[in-house]
Coordinates of C-alpha atoms in Angstrom, one line a residue:
Chain Y
M1 CA 0.2 0.1 -0.2
K2 CA 1.2 3.6 -1.0
R3 CA 1.9 5.7 2.2
A4 CA -0.3 9.0 2.0
T5 CA 2.5 11.9 1.4
A6 CA 2.2 15.4 2.2
I7 CA 4.8 18.1 0.7
L8 CA 5.5 21.1 2.7
I9 CA 6.7 23.9 0.5
S10 CA 7.4 28.0 0.6
G11 CA 8.6 28.6 -2.8
R12 CA 9.0 27.3 -5.9
G13 CA 9.6 23.7 -4.5
S14 CA 12.0 22.1 -7.1
N15 CA 12.7 19.3 -4.6
M16 CA 8.8 18.7 -4.8
Q17 CA 9.0 18.5 -8.4
S18 CA 11.5 15.4 -8.2
L19 CA 9.3 14.0 -5.6
V20 CA 6.0 13.9 -7.3
R21 CA 7.7 12.8 -10.8
A22 CA 9.4 9.9 -8.5
C23 CA 5.8 8.9 -7.3
Q24 CA 4.2 8.6 -10.7
D25 CA 6.0 5.3 -10.8
P26 CA 3.4 2.6 -10.2
D27 CA 5.9 0.6 -7.9
F28 CA 6.9 3.5 -5.6
P29 CA 5.5 3.2 -2.1
A30 CA 4.4 6.8 -1.6
R31 CA 1.8 9.0 -3.3
I32 CA 1.9 12.7 -3.1
E33 CA -1.9 13.5 -1.2
L34 CA -1.1 17.0 -0.5
V35 CA 1.1 19.9 -1.3
A36 CA 0.8 22.5 1.3
S37 CA 2.3 26.1 1.4
N38 CA 2.6 28.9 4.2
K39 CA 2.6 31.3 1.4
A40 CA -0.3 31.6 -0.8
D41 CA 1.5 33.3 -3.8
A42 CA 4.2 30.2 -4.0
P43 CA 4.9 28.9 -7.6
G44 CA 4.9 25.5 -6.4
L45 CA 1.1 25.6 -5.6
D46 CA 0.5 26.6 -9.2
W47 CA 2.5 23.6 -10.4
A48 CA 1.2 21.5 -8.1
R49 CA -2.5 22.5 -9.0
D50 CA -1.5 22.0 -13.0
Q51 CA -0.2 18.3 -12.2
G52 CA -3.9 17.7 -10.4
L53 CA -2.6 17.3 -7.1
P54 CA -4.7 18.6 -3.9
T55 CA -2.9 22.0 -2.8
L56 CA -3.5 24.1 0.7
A57 CA -2.5 27.1 1.3
L58 CA -2.3 27.6 5.0
T59 CA -1.0 31.0 6.1
R60 CA -0.4 32.4 9.3
S61 CA -3.6 34.6 10.9
P62 CA -3.0 38.0 12.1
G63 CA -1.4 37.3 16.1
E64 CA -1.4 33.8 15.4
G65 CA 1.6 32.2 17.5
R66 CA 3.8 29.3 15.9
A67 CA 2.1 26.6 18.1
D68 CA -1.3 27.7 17.2
F69 CA -0.2 27.9 13.4
D70 CA 1.4 23.9 14.0
T71 CA -1.7 22.8 15.5
R72 CA -3.9 23.8 12.1
L73 CA -0.7 22.4 10.0
D74 CA -1.1 19.2 11.7
R75 CA -4.9 19.4 11.7
A76 CA -4.6 19.7 7.9
L77 CA -2.9 16.9 7.5
T78 CA -4.3 14.6 9.9
D79 CA -7.6 15.4 8.3
R80 CA -6.6 14.3 5.1
G81 CA -4.9 11.1 6.4
I82 CA -1.3 12.2 5.8
D83 CA 0.8 9.7 7.1
L84 CA 4.5 11.2 6.1
V85 CA 5.7 14.8 5.2
C86 CA 8.4 16.2 3.3
L87 CA 9.4 19.6 3.8
A88 CA 10.8 21.0 0.5
G89 CA 12.3 24.8 1.0
Y90 CA 9.5 25.1 3.8
M91 CA 11.0 28.3 4.9
R92 CA 9.0 28.2 8.6
L93 CA 10.8 26.6 11.4
L94 CA 8.3 24.0 12.9
T95 CA 7.4 24.0 16.9
A96 CA 8.5 21.1 18.8
G97 CA 5.2 20.2 19.4
F98 CA 4.7 19.6 15.9
T99 CA 8.3 17.6 14.9
E100 CA 7.3 15.3 18.2
R101 CA 4.3 14.4 17.0
W102 CA 5.5 13.6 13.3
Q103 CA 8.6 12.2 14.7
G104 CA 9.7 9.5 12.3
R105 CA 7.4 10.5 9.7
L106 CA 8.9 14.2 8.5
L107 CA 11.5 14.5 6.4
N108 CA 13.8 17.4 5.4
I109 CA 16.7 18.0 2.8
H110 CA 19.4 20.6 3.2
P111 CA 21.8 21.5 0.6
S112 CA 25.4 20.7 2.5
L113 CA 26.9 17.3 4.2
L114 CA 25.7 17.9 7.5
P115 CA 26.8 18.8 10.2
S116 CA 28.7 21.1 8.2
F117 CA 27.1 24.2 7.3
P118 CA 23.3 24.2 8.8
G119 CA 21.0 27.0 8.6
L120 CA 20.1 29.2 5.6
D121 CA 22.3 29.5 2.2
A122 CA 24.4 26.5 3.1
Q123 CA 25.5 26.3 -0.6
A124 CA 26.9 30.2 0.2
Q125 CA 28.5 28.9 3.2
A126 CA 30.4 25.8 1.9
H127 CA 31.6 27.8 -1.3
R128 CA 32.6 30.8 1.2
A129 CA 34.8 28.2 3.4
R130 CA 36.4 27.1 0.3
V131 CA 35.6 23.5 0.9
R132 CA 36.5 20.8 -1.7
V133 CA 33.6 18.6 -1.1
T134 CA 30.1 19.3 0.0
G135 CA 26.8 17.8 -0.8
C136 CA 23.3 17.3 0.4
T137 CA 21.4 15.5 3.4
V138 CA 18.3 14.1 4.1
H139 CA 17.2 13.6 7.6
F140 CA 14.5 12.9 9.8
V141 CA 13.3 16.6 11.3
D142 CA 14.1 17.0 14.9
S143 CA 12.9 20.2 16.9
G144 CA 16.4 21.5 16.2
L145 CA 18.0 23.6 13.2
D146 CA 19.2 20.7 10.3
S147 CA 20.2 18.8 13.2
G148 CA 18.0 15.4 12.9
P149 CA 19.1 12.0 12.5
I150 CA 20.8 11.9 8.7
I151 CA 19.1 9.2 6.3
D152 CA 21.4 9.5 3.2
Q153 CA 23.8 11.9 1.8
R154 CA 25.3 12.7 -1.4
A155 CA 28.6 14.4 -2.1
L156 CA 30.2 16.3 -5.3
H157 CA 33.6 17.6 -5.7
L158 CA 34.1 21.5 -6.5
E159 CA 36.3 22.5 -9.5
P160 CA 39.0 24.9 -8.7
R161 CA 37.2 28.2 -8.6
E162 CA 34.1 26.7 -9.3
S163 CA 31.2 29.7 -9.0
L164 CA 28.3 29.6 -6.7
E165 CA 25.9 29.3 -9.2
S166 CA 27.4 26.2 -10.9
L167 CA 27.8 24.6 -7.4
S168 CA 24.2 25.4 -6.6
S169 CA 23.0 24.0 -10.0
R170 CA 24.9 20.8 -9.4
L171 CA 24.2 20.4 -5.9
L172 CA 20.2 20.6 -6.8
A173 CA 20.7 17.8 -9.2
L174 CA 22.3 15.6 -6.5
E175 CA 19.1 16.5 -4.4
H176 CA 16.6 15.8 -7.1
A177 CA 18.0 12.4 -7.0
L178 CA 19.0 11.6 -3.1
Y179 CA 15.4 13.1 -1.7
P180 CA 12.8 10.4 -3.6
E181 CA 15.3 7.7 -2.9
C182 CA 15.1 8.6 0.8
L183 CA 11.4 8.7 0.2
K184 CA 11.2 5.7 -1.2
Q185 CA 13.5 3.8 1.6
V186 CA 11.1 5.5 4.6
A187 CA 8.0 4.6 3.2
A188 CA 9.3 1.3 2.4
Q189 CA 10.6 1.2 6.2
Q190 CA 13.7 0.1 5.0
V191 CA 14.9 3.2 7.0
Q192 CA 13.1 4.0 10.3
L193 CA 13.6 6.5 13.2
I194 CA 14.3 4.4 16.3
D195 CA 15.5 6.1 19.7
G196 CA 16.6 9.0 17.7
R197 CA 18.8 7.3 15.3
A198 CA 18.2 6.5 11.6
I199 CA 17.9 2.7 11.5
W200 CA 18.7 0.7 8.3
R201 CA 16.9 -2.8 7.9
Chain U
M1 CA 63.8 21.5 -9.4
K2 CA 62.4 18.9 -6.6
R3 CA 61.6 20.4 -3.5
A4 CA 62.7 19.4 -0.3
T5 CA 60.1 18.4 1.7
A6 CA 60.3 16.7 5.4
I7 CA 57.4 14.7 7.2
L8 CA 57.1 15.0 10.5
I9 CA 55.5 11.8 12.4
S10 CA 54.5 10.9 15.7
G11 CA 53.9 7.4 15.2
R12 CA 53.4 4.9 12.5
G13 CA 53.2 7.2 9.9
S14 CA 51.0 5.5 7.4
N15 CA 50.4 8.6 5.5
M16 CA 54.2 9.2 5.3
Q17 CA 54.8 5.9 3.8
S18 CA 52.4 7.1 0.9
L19 CA 54.1 10.2 0.2
V20 CA 57.3 8.5 0.3
R21 CA 56.5 6.1 -2.2
A22 CA 54.9 9.0 -4.4
C23 CA 58.1 10.9 -4.3
Q24 CA 60.1 7.7 -5.6
D25 CA 58.6 8.9 -8.8
P26 CA 61.2 10.5 -11.1
D27 CA 59.1 13.2 -11.9
F28 CA 57.3 14.1 -8.5
P29 CA 57.9 17.5 -8.1
A30 CA 59.5 17.4 -4.2
R31 CA 61.9 14.9 -2.5
I32 CA 61.7 13.6 1.1
E33 CA 64.7 14.9 2.5
L34 CA 63.8 14.4 6.3
V35 CA 61.2 12.2 8.4
A36 CA 61.2 13.8 11.6
S37 CA 59.3 12.4 14.7
N38 CA 58.7 14.0 18.2
K39 CA 58.5 10.4 19.7
A40 CA 62.3 8.5 19.7
D41 CA 60.3 5.4 19.3
A42 CA 58.0 5.9 16.5
P43 CA 57.5 3.0 14.5
G44 CA 57.6 5.3 11.4
L45 CA 61.4 6.3 11.9
D46 CA 62.3 2.6 11.7
W47 CA 60.6 2.2 8.4
A48 CA 62.1 5.8 7.3
R49 CA 65.5 4.4 7.9
D50 CA 64.8 1.1 6.3
Q51 CA 63.9 3.4 3.2
G52 CA 67.4 5.1 3.5
L53 CA 65.7 8.3 4.2
P54 CA 67.3 10.8 6.8
T55 CA 65.6 10.5 10.2
L56 CA 65.6 12.4 13.3
A57 CA 64.0 12.0 16.8
L58 CA 63.6 15.4 18.1
T59 CA 62.0 15.1 21.7
R60 CA 60.6 17.6 24.1
S61 CA 63.5 18.3 26.8
P62 CA 62.6 18.7 30.3
G63 CA 60.9 21.5 31.5
E64 CA 61.2 22.6 27.9
G65 CA 58.4 25.0 26.5
R66 CA 55.9 24.4 23.3
A67 CA 57.8 27.7 21.8
D68 CA 61.6 26.6 22.3
F69 CA 60.6 23.1 21.3
D70 CA 59.1 24.6 17.9
T71 CA 62.2 27.0 17.4
R72 CA 64.4 23.9 17.8
L73 CA 62.0 22.1 15.3
D74 CA 62.2 25.1 12.8
R75 CA 66.2 25.1 13.4
A76 CA 66.4 21.4 12.4
L77 CA 64.4 21.9 9.2
T78 CA 66.1 25.1 8.3
D79 CA 69.4 23.6 8.9
R80 CA 68.7 20.9 6.3
G81 CA 67.0 23.3 3.5
I82 CA 63.7 22.1 3.8
D83 CA 61.3 24.0 2.2
L84 CA 57.9 22.2 2.6
V85 CA 56.5 20.5 5.5
C86 CA 53.9 17.4 5.6
L87 CA 52.7 16.5 9.1
A88 CA 51.7 12.8 9.0
G89 CA 50.1 11.9 12.2
Y90 CA 52.3 14.7 14.2
M91 CA 50.7 14.5 17.6
R92 CA 51.9 17.8 19.0
L93 CA 50.1 21.7 18.8
L94 CA 52.4 23.8 16.5
T95 CA 52.9 27.0 18.1
A96 CA 51.5 30.1 16.0
G97 CA 55.1 31.4 15.5
F98 CA 55.9 28.0 13.9
T99 CA 52.8 27.9 11.7
E100 CA 53.5 31.5 10.8
R101 CA 57.0 30.9 9.7
W102 CA 55.9 28.0 7.7
Q103 CA 52.7 29.5 6.4
G104 CA 51.8 28.2 2.6
R105 CA 54.5 25.4 2.9
L106 CA 52.9 23.3 5.9
L107 CA 50.1 20.4 5.1
N108 CA 48.3 18.6 6.9
I109 CA 45.9 15.6 6.3
H110 CA 43.0 14.8 8.5
P111 CA 40.6 12.0 8.3
S112 CA 37.4 14.3 8.0
L113 CA 35.6 16.7 5.7
L114 CA 36.5 19.6 7.2
P115 CA 34.8 21.7 8.8
S116 CA 33.1 18.7 10.4
F117 CA 34.6 17.0 13.0
P118 CA 37.7 18.6 13.3
G119 CA 40.5 17.5 16.7
L120 CA 41.0 13.9 17.6
D121 CA 39.1 10.6 16.9
A122 CA 37.4 12.2 13.4
Q123 CA 36.6 9.0 11.7
A124 CA 35.2 7.5 15.4
Q125 CA 33.3 11.4 15.6
A126 CA 31.8 10.6 12.2
H127 CA 30.6 7.4 12.9
R128 CA 29.1 8.4 15.9
A129 CA 27.3 11.2 14.2
R130 CA 26.1 8.9 12.1
V131 CA 26.5 10.4 8.9
R132 CA 26.3 8.8 5.1
V133 CA 29.0 10.6 3.7
T134 CA 32.6 11.9 5.2
G135 CA 36.2 11.7 3.8
C136 CA 39.4 13.5 4.1
T137 CA 41.1 16.9 3.8
V138 CA 44.5 18.2 3.4
H139 CA 44.9 21.8 4.0
F140 CA 47.7 24.2 5.0
V141 CA 47.7 24.8 8.4
D142 CA 47.5 27.8 10.4
S143 CA 47.3 28.7 14.3
G144 CA 44.3 26.8 14.7
L145 CA 42.9 23.5 15.1
D146 CA 42.2 21.6 11.4
S147 CA 41.0 25.1 10.5
G148 CA 43.5 26.2 7.9
P149 CA 42.5 26.7 4.0
I150 CA 42.0 23.6 2.5
I151 CA 43.5 22.6 -0.3
D152 CA 41.6 19.2 -1.3
Q153 CA 39.0 16.7 -0.3
R154 CA 37.7 13.2 -1.1
A155 CA 34.6 11.8 -0.1
L156 CA 33.1 8.4 0.6
H157 CA 29.8 6.8 1.0
L158 CA 29.1 4.8 4.2
E159 CA 27.1 1.5 4.0
P160 CA 24.2 0.9 6.3
R161 CA 25.5 -0.4 9.6
E162 CA 29.3 -0.1 8.4
S163 CA 31.6 -0.7 11.5
L164 CA 34.4 2.0 12.6
E165 CA 37.4 -0.5 11.6
S166 CA 35.9 -0.6 8.1
L167 CA 35.4 2.9 8.0
S168 CA 38.7 3.6 9.4
S169 CA 40.4 1.4 6.9
R170 CA 38.5 3.1 3.6
L171 CA 39.4 6.3 4.8
L172 CA 42.9 5.5 5.4
A173 CA 43.4 4.2 1.5
L174 CA 41.3 7.5 0.5
E175 CA 43.9 9.6 2.2
H176 CA 46.8 7.7 1.1
A177 CA 45.2 9.0 -2.9
L178 CA 45.0 12.3 -1.3
Y179 CA 47.6 13.4 0.0
P180 CA 50.3 12.7 -2.7
E181 CA 48.5 14.5 -5.1
C182 CA 48.0 17.7 -2.8
L183 CA 51.6 17.7 -2.2
K184 CA 52.0 17.4 -5.8
Q185 CA 49.7 20.3 -6.6
V186 CA 51.7 22.5 -3.7
A187 CA 55.5 21.6 -5.1
A188 CA 54.6 22.5 -8.2
Q189 CA 52.7 25.8 -6.8
Q190 CA 49.6 24.7 -8.8
V191 CA 48.1 25.8 -5.4
Q192 CA 48.8 28.4 -3.3
L193 CA 48.5 30.2 0.1
I194 CA 47.5 33.8 -0.9
D195 CA 45.8 36.3 1.7
G196 CA 44.7 33.1 3.9
R197 CA 43.3 31.2 0.9
A198 CA 44.3 28.5 -1.1
I199 CA 44.5 29.6 -4.9
W200 CA 44.5 27.3 -7.6
R201 CA 46.2 28.5 -10.6

């Protein structure tokens, strides 16, 4: 049975697109049942609608706190029978209450080889640090910033004097390959979060 | 002309062995002119002697401070016309005075993808952190701990449930390939330390 999966975005959601495409394979163990955005004008929502996917714009009400917002988000997901959640450029920190409720079923992708370069603009951080190897990480989300248990990673080798634009573009291609692979493994329970660790069968 | 190179060790010096072998190539732009150890009983000294290489055991005198020791080390190197220095498991922190004098001509190898996992037992740190990609780094040495400008890096992908022993052994093979390559590029001035950055031609 396919696992009912939601993707949370805030913008273009290029990683969403690679997940959606992967899920079109009849043998893929997950199905995208919802694309939700905290920004009503996220271009990724239009793309998802064009694909015939259910979408939801869930924007913060005036004065609404993070916990209340995340409670509404949680309800929107559970009401639709969502089982797995993939963050794909979702630019809002989730509360610990939310990450605990979705523990082991909430994935994120980050454009660095964590634990190096957590936080924003990881590609630029790596480029500024003049590393020669960087990559991307898919991890279970916990309440910390890009700190959750690592599911898998892919690396690339920078060329001398490679531009940030070239690096970012090559990283994106790596992300688009890695994220569907990780969703597949999690959906098929080949990897599970147990005692705070990603455990492979 | 071959650059006169010294290797500093404290133990077995397996990276020393890979550097020595690379330098046996007539076209290699560096020659090992000295293997020095701060431990008189370092097994690597015996190996180097067997290879017919000049060796030196430079041990700390009772009460001798770090600066005085590094001054003696500096003199031992300059007296022998050494131009480049490669640390290969040299387990003693160098003083800022020494690293400044040898700036751009002093290399180290570290068994992680810096900036992740600086310090001791980097392989075990990475294994405990359950990363899926780690690697090794050759960098110019500055006065910080494993913080100098990165020359080059190589990555490997961990198998699920890979043991620390397997990881360490695969990393060592990667180190043995990377370090000679980096010494070659530095000796041939294909990469230079300029304004605190490793700049490639």
